[in-house]
Each structure stands twice: as structure tokens, then as C-alpha cells.
């Protein structure tokens, strides 16, 4: 049954205290997964885990810190015994015009968006290789196709998310582990609403084939599909989920 696609599966979703990560955690949790709701904001992660139910537990972690990532997976193994699904959604979404962008800010965003992705995929895939099964879904952004302004460093990291995922798919194919990306467009999240990005909804909508404002629940189904068993023949791909704003 499609509503029980993740029965018996163990999943980790990062950045799951809010926004798109939260919607993904809720969706995979509702479909039966045993689930680690991971976020730097541990209190927020606890609230989300509690709302999902007994199959979910919260873990506070900084994906950019190697020790924190090691501790996270130790907790997952202790609580759930294995890892089947890893969704990497944790990211910094900055708004910094080029004139204001300095190296410290460039590094801050790379530390989470790319170093964090590397650390999570490295430790996560080690467990999946033992498991003989795995689904990795990395959250990208359609800004890599659009060249969205005021976030050149973010766009650079998300380009890395796509190309790294492509290479990782090759490395892990022999272990029955798939690696894919979902590339949302501008989405109505707490983070976006708290930033100047919220002013861009009208412009983005003008470019969309389908009109409207993207919600986290519009993104989660695509992630759940790529994280499911039946997506076994798809790997190394990036799927734009943005009402057709970009086509490539
Ligand atoms: C088109 O990933 O893809 C704003 C903010 N506009 O973070 C994004 C677009 C933003 C985007 C993004």
C-alpha cells in the first residue's frame, strides 16, 4: 500500500524542525517509517517528532561537525538498528548581495550546505552499505538553473549538491543504494518568510507554468517517491519541483 511505503524502514531527515524538512519528515513518518527528526534546533525537532508519533524521535545535531554527525548515527543505530533512508535537507538559505558577500560568509554557508552533506553521506552510506539497501535524497534548489540573485555562495553549494549526488550515485550503485536530488523552487517556509526572499514570490510565480505559491507539502511527495523502494531504477538524477519555473 502506498500509504505504508516506509513500513519497516529506518529514515533520517535533517533540517526537520521546520520548513521543507519538516514536511518530508511528516510525510515519511505518516507512511510508517521509524524516523530520526534531526535539527540543530533540538527543541523544534522534539516538537515535530512528538507530532509525528511514537515512530519518530528527535536528535539535535550540527551536520557540519564530524563528531556531532558520528553521535547522530550512533543514536540512530542504538534506537533503530539500521539505516535505509537519508534525506539531507539541512541548509543555510542566505540573502547576501554580492557587494556584501565576504569569505567568512562564503565559508559559513559551505560548512553546512556542502561539508555537512559530505559528512552525512559518508557516515550514512557506510551504514547503508552494511545494510545492502539505501535511498539518499539530497535537497538541491532550482536556483542552480536560474542563477538566483543575492545568494551566489548558496547557488554554488547547491550546484555542488547536484554534482556530488551524481558522482555518489556512481560510487554507491553497486551496493543497491540510490542517490538523487529534489530541486524545489522558492517555497513558503518559516525561513523564507523571515527573509527578504519572501518579496520574490510574485516574480517566481510569473515564471511558473502552474501558478501559485509553493508549499513544503508540494515538495515532500517527490522526496518520498525517490526515497521509496519502487524508485530503485532511478539514480543520479535531479528533479525540479517548482511548478515548472525552470526546465532543463
Ligand atoms: C528561485 O532556494 O530557488 C529564492 C531562496 N528563489 O532559496 C532558494 C528561488 C530562493 C530559489 C530559492
PDB file of C-alpha atoms and ligand atoms in Angstrom:
ATOM      1  CA  UNK A   1       0.000   0.000   0.000  1.00  0.00           C
ATOM      2  CA  UNK A   2       1.358   3.359  -0.903  1.00  0.00           C
ATOM      3  CA  UNK A   3       0.353   4.782   2.482  1.00  0.00           C
ATOM      4  CA  UNK A   4       2.681   2.228   4.148  1.00  0.00           C
ATOM      5  CA  UNK A   5       5.655   2.594   1.803  1.00  0.00           C
ATOM      6  CA  UNK A   6       8.104   3.063   4.692  1.00  0.00           C
ATOM      7  CA  UNK A   7       6.864   0.308   6.998  1.00  0.00           C
ATOM      8  CA  UNK A   8       9.945  -1.457   8.397  1.00  0.00           C
ATOM      9  CA  UNK A   9      12.275   1.259   7.072  1.00  0.00           C
ATOM     10  CA  UNK A  10      14.520   3.493   9.168  1.00  0.00           C
ATOM     11  CA  UNK A  11      14.892   7.085   7.966  1.00  0.00           C
ATOM     12  CA  UNK A  12      16.940  10.141   8.918  1.00  0.00           C
ATOM     13  CA  UNK A  13      15.722  13.591   7.843  1.00  0.00           C
ATOM     14  CA  UNK A  14      17.935  16.610   8.571  1.00  0.00           C
ATOM     15  CA  UNK A  15      16.675  20.164   8.838  1.00  0.00           C
ATOM     16  CA  UNK A  16      13.409  18.659  10.012  1.00  0.00           C
ATOM     17  CA  UNK A  17      12.395  21.148  12.734  1.00  0.00           C
ATOM     18  CA  UNK A  18      10.742  23.408  10.167  1.00  0.00           C
ATOM     19  CA  UNK A  19      10.010  24.133   6.532  1.00  0.00           C
ATOM     20  CA  UNK A  20      10.563  21.568   3.781  1.00  0.00           C
ATOM     21  CA  UNK A  21      12.464  19.170   6.078  1.00  0.00           C
ATOM     22  CA  UNK A  22       9.558  19.078   8.481  1.00  0.00           C
ATOM     23  CA  UNK A  23       7.055  18.288   5.711  1.00  0.00           C
ATOM     24  CA  UNK A  24       9.313  15.469   4.468  1.00  0.00           C
ATOM     25  CA  UNK A  25       9.643  14.015   7.988  1.00  0.00           C
ATOM     26  CA  UNK A  26       5.880  14.198   8.492  1.00  0.00           C
ATOM     27  CA  UNK A  27       5.219  12.515   5.149  1.00  0.00           C
ATOM     28  CA  UNK A  28       7.713   9.660   5.615  1.00  0.00           C
ATOM     29  CA  UNK A  29       6.603   9.256   9.233  1.00  0.00           C
ATOM     30  CA  UNK A  30       2.946   9.073   8.196  1.00  0.00           C
ATOM     31  CA  UNK A  31       3.884   6.289   5.768  1.00  0.00           C
ATOM     32  CA  UNK A  32       5.249   4.123   8.574  1.00  0.00           C
ATOM     33  CA  UNK A  33       8.989   4.830   8.828  1.00  0.00           C
ATOM     34  CA  UNK A  34      10.926   4.687  12.064  1.00  0.00           C
ATOM     35  CA  UNK A  35      12.332   8.158  11.864  1.00  0.00           C
ATOM     36  CA  UNK A  36      15.042  10.405  13.275  1.00  0.00           C
ATOM     37  CA  UNK A  37      13.947  14.041  13.161  1.00  0.00           C
ATOM     38  CA  UNK A  38      17.298  15.821  13.047  1.00  0.00           C
ATOM     39  CA  UNK A  39      17.937  19.520  13.526  1.00  0.00           C
ATOM     40  CA  UNK A  40      20.333  21.933  15.210  1.00  0.00           C
ATOM     41  CA  UNK A  41      17.217  23.255  16.895  1.00  0.00           C
ATOM     42  CA  UNK A  42      16.702  20.267  19.197  1.00  0.00           C
ATOM     43  CA  UNK A  43      13.621  21.721  20.890  1.00  0.00           C
ATOM     44  CA  UNK A  44      11.992  22.227  17.481  1.00  0.00           C
ATOM     45  CA  UNK A  45      12.937  18.702  16.397  1.00  0.00           C
ATOM     46  CA  UNK A  46      11.335  17.324  19.576  1.00  0.00           C
ATOM     47  CA  UNK A  47       8.067  19.106  18.817  1.00  0.00           C
ATOM     48  CA  UNK A  48       7.999  17.691  15.275  1.00  0.00           C
ATOM     49  CA  UNK A  49       8.853  14.152  16.461  1.00  0.00           C
ATOM     50  CA  UNK A  50       6.118  14.318  19.072  1.00  0.00           C
ATOM     51  CA  UNK A  51       3.579  15.471  16.477  1.00  0.00           C
ATOM     52  CA  UNK A  52       4.539  12.584  14.138  1.00  0.00           C
ATOM     53  CA  UNK A  53       4.122   9.945  16.846  1.00  0.00           C
ATOM     54  CA  UNK A  54       5.834   7.058  18.620  1.00  0.00           C
ATOM     55  CA  UNK A  55       7.730   6.012  15.468  1.00  0.00           C
ATOM     56  CA  UNK A  56       9.669   9.302  15.463  1.00  0.00           C
ATOM     57  CA  UNK A  57      12.470  10.503  17.718  1.00  0.00           C
ATOM     58  CA  UNK A  58      14.374  13.795  17.779  1.00  0.00           C
ATOM     59  CA  UNK A  59      18.137  14.191  17.557  1.00  0.00           C
ATOM     60  CA  UNK A  60      19.898  17.533  17.954  1.00  0.00           C
ATOM     61  CA  UNK A  61      22.892  17.668  15.619  1.00  0.00           C
ATOM     62  CA  UNK A  62      25.110  20.035  13.657  1.00  0.00           C
ATOM     63  CA  UNK A  63      25.674  18.393  10.256  1.00  0.00           C
ATOM     64  CA  UNK A  64      28.810  20.496   9.729  1.00  0.00           C
ATOM     65  CA  UNK A  65      30.527  18.901  12.734  1.00  0.00           C
ATOM     66  CA  UNK A  66      32.076  15.452  12.260  1.00  0.00           C
ATOM     67  CA  UNK A  67      31.703  14.409  15.919  1.00  0.00           C
ATOM     68  CA  UNK A  68      28.101  15.555  16.006  1.00  0.00           C
ATOM     69  CA  UNK A  69      27.330  13.506  12.870  1.00  0.00           C
ATOM     70  CA  UNK A  70      29.042  10.410  14.347  1.00  0.00           C
ATOM     71  CA  UNK A  71      26.985  10.808  17.513  1.00  0.00           C
ATOM     72  CA  UNK A  72      23.784  11.186  15.498  1.00  0.00           C
ATOM     73  CA  UNK A  73      24.245   7.881  13.643  1.00  0.00           C
ATOM     74  CA  UNK A  74      25.264   6.130  16.864  1.00  0.00           C
ATOM     75  CA  UNK A  75      21.909   7.213  18.303  1.00  0.00           C
ATOM     76  CA  UNK A  76      20.063   6.031  15.172  1.00  0.00           C
ATOM     77  CA  UNK A  77      21.690   2.584  15.353  1.00  0.00           C
ATOM     78  CA  UNK A  78      21.001   2.307  19.078  1.00  0.00           C
ATOM     79  CA  UNK A  79      17.339   3.280  18.673  1.00  0.00           C
ATOM     80  CA  UNK A  80      16.500   1.725  15.296  1.00  0.00           C
ATOM     81  CA  UNK A  81      19.286  -0.754  14.423  1.00  0.00           C
ATOM     82  CA  UNK A  82      19.911   0.223  10.789  1.00  0.00           C
ATOM     83  CA  UNK A  83      19.604   2.990   8.178  1.00  0.00           C
ATOM     84  CA  UNK A  84      17.521   2.703   4.982  1.00  0.00           C
ATOM     85  CA  UNK A  85      16.684   6.292   4.022  1.00  0.00           C
ATOM     86  CA  UNK A  86      18.684   9.510   4.372  1.00  0.00           C
ATOM     87  CA  UNK A  87      17.171  12.863   3.398  1.00  0.00           C
ATOM     88  CA  UNK A  88      19.591  15.774   3.592  1.00  0.00           C
ATOM     89  CA  UNK A  89      17.566  18.962   3.886  1.00  0.00           C
ATOM     90  CA  UNK A  90      19.589  20.907   6.486  1.00  0.00           C
ATOM     91  CA  UNK A  91      20.950  24.048   4.839  1.00  0.00           C
ATOM     92  CA  UNK A  92      21.590  27.730   5.309  1.00  0.00           C
ATOM     93  CA  UNK A  93      19.477  29.834   2.914  1.00  0.00           C
ATOM     94  CA  UNK A  94      21.175  33.237   2.936  1.00  0.00           C
ATOM     95  CA  UNK A  95      20.228  36.572   1.404  1.00  0.00           C
ATOM     96  CA  UNK A  96      23.505  38.443   0.842  1.00  0.00           C
ATOM     97  CA  UNK A  97      24.057  40.712  -2.182  1.00  0.00           C
ATOM     98  CA  UNK A  98      27.378  40.259  -3.974  1.00  0.00           C
ATOM     99  CA  UNK A  99      28.770  43.580  -2.598  1.00  0.00           C
ATOM    100  CA  UNK A 100      28.246  42.327   0.955  1.00  0.00           C
ATOM    101  CA  UNK A 101      29.489  38.785   0.407  1.00  0.00           C
ATOM    102  CA  UNK A 102      32.815  38.050   2.094  1.00  0.00           C
ATOM    103  CA  UNK A 103      34.877  34.900   2.556  1.00  0.00           C
ATOM    104  CA  UNK A 104      33.632  34.251   6.105  1.00  0.00           C
ATOM    105  CA  UNK A 105      30.025  34.218   4.849  1.00  0.00           C
ATOM    106  CA  UNK A 106      31.013  32.050   1.866  1.00  0.00           C
ATOM    107  CA  UNK A 107      32.634  29.558   4.266  1.00  0.00           C
ATOM    108  CA  UNK A 108      29.707  29.634   6.748  1.00  0.00           C
ATOM    109  CA  UNK A 109      27.284  28.505   4.045  1.00  0.00           C
ATOM    110  CA  UNK A 110      29.669  25.935   2.548  1.00  0.00           C
ATOM    111  CA  UNK A 111      30.278  24.427   6.002  1.00  0.00           C
ATOM    112  CA  UNK A 112      26.640  23.425   6.389  1.00  0.00           C
ATOM    113  CA  UNK A 113      25.378  23.022   2.816  1.00  0.00           C
ATOM    114  CA  UNK A 114      28.324  21.069   1.384  1.00  0.00           C
ATOM    115  CA  UNK A 115      30.644  19.972   4.222  1.00  0.00           C
ATOM    116  CA  UNK A 116      27.515  18.879   6.097  1.00  0.00           C
ATOM    117  CA  UNK A 117      26.252  16.952   3.080  1.00  0.00           C
ATOM    118  CA  UNK A 118      29.604  15.199   2.728  1.00  0.00           C
ATOM    119  CA  UNK A 119      29.717  14.193   6.403  1.00  0.00           C
ATOM    120  CA  UNK A 120      26.114  12.941   6.397  1.00  0.00           C
ATOM    121  CA  UNK A 121      26.524  10.977   3.146  1.00  0.00           C
ATOM    122  CA  UNK A 122      29.845   9.497   4.257  1.00  0.00           C
ATOM    123  CA  UNK A 123      28.577   8.206   7.600  1.00  0.00           C
ATOM    124  CA  UNK A 124      25.103   7.364   6.264  1.00  0.00           C
ATOM    125  CA  UNK A 125      26.355   5.396   3.268  1.00  0.00           C
ATOM    126  CA  UNK A 126      28.711   3.357   5.490  1.00  0.00           C
ATOM    127  CA  UNK A 127      25.613   2.086   7.325  1.00  0.00           C
ATOM    128  CA  UNK A 128      23.637   1.560   4.101  1.00  0.00           C
ATOM    129  CA  UNK A 129      26.467  -0.479   2.584  1.00  0.00           C
ATOM    130  CA  UNK A 130      26.284  -2.846   5.568  1.00  0.00           C
ATOM    131  CA  UNK A 131      22.521  -2.879   5.108  1.00  0.00           C
ATOM    132  CA  UNK A 132      22.697  -3.780   1.390  1.00  0.00           C
ATOM    133  CA  UNK A 133      19.997  -1.201   0.641  1.00  0.00           C
ATOM    134  CA  UNK A 134      19.712   2.554   0.709  1.00  0.00           C
ATOM    135  CA  UNK A 135      17.959   5.666  -0.542  1.00  0.00           C
ATOM    136  CA  UNK A 136      19.659   9.045  -0.305  1.00  0.00           C
ATOM    137  CA  UNK A 137      17.703  12.142  -1.317  1.00  0.00           C
ATOM    138  CA  UNK A 138      19.521  15.467  -1.212  1.00  0.00           C
ATOM    139  CA  UNK A 139      17.627  18.735  -1.287  1.00  0.00           C
ATOM    140  CA  UNK A 140      19.006  20.984  -4.022  1.00  0.00           C
ATOM    141  CA  UNK A 141      17.418  24.208  -5.361  1.00  0.00           C
ATOM    142  CA  UNK A 142      16.153  25.422  -8.719  1.00  0.00           C
ATOM    143  CA  UNK A 143      18.343  28.492  -8.130  1.00  0.00           C
ATOM    144  CA  UNK A 144      21.185  26.454  -9.706  1.00  0.00           C
ATOM    145  CA  UNK A 145      19.318  26.703 -13.044  1.00  0.00           C
ATOM    146  CA  UNK A 146      18.002  30.258 -12.534  1.00  0.00           C
ATOM    147  CA  UNK A 147      21.152  31.894 -11.111  1.00  0.00           C
ATOM    148  CA  UNK A 148      19.005  33.488  -8.422  1.00  0.00           C
ATOM    149  CA  UNK A 149      20.424  36.812  -7.093  1.00  0.00           C
ATOM    150  CA  UNK A 150      21.601  37.627  -3.551  1.00  0.00           C
ATOM    151  CA  UNK A 151      22.828  34.121  -2.830  1.00  0.00           C
ATOM    152  CA  UNK A 152      25.831  33.374  -5.072  1.00  0.00           C
ATOM    153  CA  UNK A 153      27.500  31.280  -2.351  1.00  0.00           C
ATOM    154  CA  UNK A 154      24.289  29.308  -1.761  1.00  0.00           C
ATOM    155  CA  UNK A 155      23.871  28.698  -5.501  1.00  0.00           C
ATOM    156  CA  UNK A 156      27.484  27.462  -5.594  1.00  0.00           C
ATOM    157  CA  UNK A 157      26.806  24.979  -2.782  1.00  0.00           C
ATOM    158  CA  UNK A 158      23.582  23.734  -4.379  1.00  0.00           C
ATOM    159  CA  UNK A 159      25.374  23.176  -7.683  1.00  0.00           C
ATOM    160  CA  UNK A 160      27.751  21.076  -5.622  1.00  0.00           C
ATOM    161  CA  UNK A 161      24.812  19.200  -4.102  1.00  0.00           C
ATOM    162  CA  UNK A 162      23.668  18.171  -7.585  1.00  0.00           C
ATOM    163  CA  UNK A 163      27.053  17.174  -8.990  1.00  0.00           C
ATOM    164  CA  UNK A 164      28.230  15.461  -5.807  1.00  0.00           C
ATOM    165  CA  UNK A 165      24.994  13.446  -5.754  1.00  0.00           C
ATOM    166  CA  UNK A 166      25.609  12.388  -9.339  1.00  0.00           C
ATOM    167  CA  UNK A 167      29.105  11.143  -8.502  1.00  0.00           C
ATOM    168  CA  UNK A 168      27.930   9.475  -5.283  1.00  0.00           C
ATOM    169  CA  UNK A 169      25.245   7.623  -7.263  1.00  0.00           C
ATOM    170  CA  UNK A 170      28.044   6.045  -9.300  1.00  0.00           C
ATOM    171  CA  UNK A 171      30.064   5.152  -6.203  1.00  0.00           C
ATOM    172  CA  UNK A 172      27.120   3.550  -4.397  1.00  0.00           C
ATOM    173  CA  UNK A 173      25.192   1.895  -7.236  1.00  0.00           C
ATOM    174  CA  UNK A 174      26.917  -1.433  -6.613  1.00  0.00           C
ATOM    175  CA  UNK A 175      25.526  -1.507  -3.083  1.00  0.00           C
ATOM    176  CA  UNK A 176      21.885  -1.049  -4.178  1.00  0.00           C
ATOM    177  CA  UNK A 177      21.954   2.499  -2.835  1.00  0.00           C
ATOM    178  CA  UNK A 178      20.370   5.244  -4.960  1.00  0.00           C
ATOM    179  CA  UNK A 179      21.298   8.919  -4.689  1.00  0.00           C
ATOM    180  CA  UNK A 180      19.016  11.606  -6.135  1.00  0.00           C
ATOM    181  CA  UNK A 181      18.182  15.279  -5.654  1.00  0.00           C
ATOM    182  CA  UNK A 182      14.956  17.206  -5.446  1.00  0.00           C
ATOM    183  CA  UNK A 183      15.315  20.858  -6.501  1.00  0.00           C
ATOM    184  CA  UNK A 184      12.482  22.974  -5.077  1.00  0.00           C
ATOM    185  CA  UNK A 185      11.743  26.478  -6.189  1.00  0.00           C
ATOM    186  CA  UNK A 186      11.028  29.323  -3.775  1.00  0.00           C
ATOM    187  CA  UNK A 187       8.835  27.752  -1.093  1.00  0.00           C
ATOM    188  CA  UNK A 188       6.643  29.284   1.588  1.00  0.00           C
ATOM    189  CA  UNK A 189       8.575  28.294   4.742  1.00  0.00           C
ATOM    190  CA  UNK A 190       9.264  29.922   8.082  1.00  0.00           C
ATOM    191  CA  UNK A 191      12.827  30.601   6.914  1.00  0.00           C
ATOM    192  CA  UNK A 192      11.788  32.290   3.670  1.00  0.00           C
ATOM    193  CA  UNK A 193       9.071  34.304   5.431  1.00  0.00           C
ATOM    194  CA  UNK A 194      11.715  35.596   7.869  1.00  0.00           C
ATOM    195  CA  UNK A 195      13.975  36.749   4.999  1.00  0.00           C
ATOM    196  CA  UNK A 196      13.851  39.193   2.053  1.00  0.00           C
ATOM    197  CA  UNK A 197      13.296  36.151  -0.220  1.00  0.00           C
ATOM    198  CA  UNK A 198       9.604  36.476   0.618  1.00  0.00           C
ATOM    199  CA  UNK A 199       9.469  39.505  -1.709  1.00  0.00           C
ATOM    200  CA  UNK A 200      10.255  37.216  -4.686  1.00  0.00           C
ATOM    201  CA  UNK A 201       7.063  35.110  -4.753  1.00  0.00           C
ATOM    202  CA  UNK A 202       5.419  37.324  -7.376  1.00  0.00           C
ATOM    203  CA  UNK A 203       8.434  37.233  -9.711  1.00  0.00           C
ATOM    204  CA  UNK A 204       8.824  33.475  -9.320  1.00  0.00           C
ATOM    205  CA  UNK A 205       5.113  32.891  -9.972  1.00  0.00           C
ATOM    206  CA  UNK A 206       5.378  34.836 -13.223  1.00  0.00           C
ATOM    207  CA  UNK A 207       7.927  32.248 -14.456  1.00  0.00           C
ATOM    208  CA  UNK A 208       5.968  29.191 -13.278  1.00  0.00           C
ATOM    209  CA  UNK A 209       3.969  27.111 -15.772  1.00  0.00           C
ATOM    210  CA  UNK A 210       1.490  26.435 -12.974  1.00  0.00           C
ATOM    211  CA  UNK A 211       0.529  29.479 -10.920  1.00  0.00           C
ATOM    212  CA  UNK A 212       0.523  29.584  -7.144  1.00  0.00           C
ATOM    213  CA  UNK A 213       2.866  29.633  -4.140  1.00  0.00           C
ATOM    214  CA  UNK A 214       4.958  26.530  -3.420  1.00  0.00           C
ATOM    215  CA  UNK A 215       4.351  24.939  -0.010  1.00  0.00           C
ATOM    216  CA  UNK A 216       6.518  22.371   1.820  1.00  0.00           C
ATOM    217  CA  UNK A 217       3.765  19.784   1.254  1.00  0.00           C
ATOM    218  CA  UNK A 218       4.186  20.314  -2.504  1.00  0.00           C
ATOM    219  CA  UNK A 219       7.830  19.178  -2.237  1.00  0.00           C
ATOM    220  CA  UNK A 220       7.534  16.217   0.158  1.00  0.00           C
ATOM    221  CA  UNK A 221       5.757  13.746  -2.206  1.00  0.00           C
ATOM    222  CA  UNK A 222       8.607  13.874  -4.751  1.00  0.00           C
ATOM    223  CA  UNK A 223      11.130  13.232  -1.980  1.00  0.00           C
ATOM    224  CA  UNK A 224       9.065  10.350  -0.597  1.00  0.00           C
ATOM    225  CA  UNK A 225       8.882   8.752  -4.059  1.00  0.00           C
ATOM    226  CA  UNK A 226      12.650   8.893  -4.612  1.00  0.00           C
ATOM    227  CA  UNK A 227      13.137   7.557  -1.054  1.00  0.00           C
ATOM    228  CA  UNK A 228      10.779   4.635  -1.680  1.00  0.00           C
ATOM    229  CA  UNK A 229      11.618   1.077  -2.705  1.00  0.00           C
ATOM    230  CA  UNK A 230       9.941   1.358  -6.091  1.00  0.00           C
ATOM    231  CA  UNK A 231      12.279   4.180  -7.221  1.00  0.00           C
ATOM    232  CA  UNK A 232      15.096   1.592  -7.443  1.00  0.00           C
ATOM    233  CA  UNK A 233      15.731   2.245 -11.169  1.00  0.00           C
ATOM    234  CA  UNK A 234      16.344   5.988 -10.695  1.00  0.00           C
ATOM    235  CA  UNK A 235      19.714   7.274  -9.519  1.00  0.00           C
ATOM    236  CA  UNK A 236      21.997  10.262 -10.061  1.00  0.00           C
ATOM    237  CA  UNK A 237      19.038  12.442 -11.054  1.00  0.00           C
ATOM    238  CA  UNK A 238      17.879  15.911 -10.055  1.00  0.00           C
ATOM    239  CA  UNK A 239      14.138  16.549 -10.173  1.00  0.00           C
ATOM    240  CA  UNK A 240      12.916  20.164 -10.189  1.00  0.00           C
ATOM    241  CA  UNK A 241       9.741  20.506  -8.110  1.00  0.00           C
ATOM    242  CA  UNK A 242       8.851  24.133  -8.779  1.00  0.00           C
ATOM    243  CA  UNK A 243       5.596  24.341 -10.784  1.00  0.00           C
ATOM    244  CA  UNK A 244       7.677  24.412 -13.949  1.00  0.00           C
ATOM    245  CA  UNK A 245       9.617  27.589 -13.189  1.00  0.00           C
ATOM    246  CA  UNK A 246      12.754  26.078 -14.777  1.00  0.00           C
ATOM    247  CA  UNK A 247      13.001  23.360 -17.436  1.00  0.00           C
ATOM    248  CA  UNK A 248      16.315  21.835 -18.448  1.00  0.00           C
TER     249      UNK A 248
HETATM  250  C1  LIG B   1      14.059  30.707  -7.119  1.00  0.00           C
HETATM  251  O1  LIG B   1      16.473  28.003  -2.914  1.00  0.00           O
HETATM  252  O2  LIG B   1      15.283  28.592  -5.626  1.00  0.00           O
HETATM  253  C2  LIG B   1      14.635  32.187  -3.798  1.00  0.00           C
HETATM  254  C3  LIG B   1      15.715  31.108  -1.727  1.00  0.00           C
HETATM  255  N1  LIG B   1      14.264  31.997  -5.076  1.00  0.00           N
HETATM  256  O3  LIG B   1      16.253  29.808  -1.605  1.00  0.00           O
HETATM  257  C4  LIG B   1      16.091  29.142  -2.755  1.00  0.00           C
HETATM  258  C5  LIG B   1      14.482  30.834  -5.703  1.00  0.00           C
HETATM  259  C6  LIG B   1      15.238  31.172  -3.111  1.00  0.00           C
HETATM  260  C7  LIG B   1      15.068  29.777  -5.045  1.00  0.00           C
HETATM  261  C8  LIG B   1      15.466  29.995  -3.720  1.00  0.00           C
END
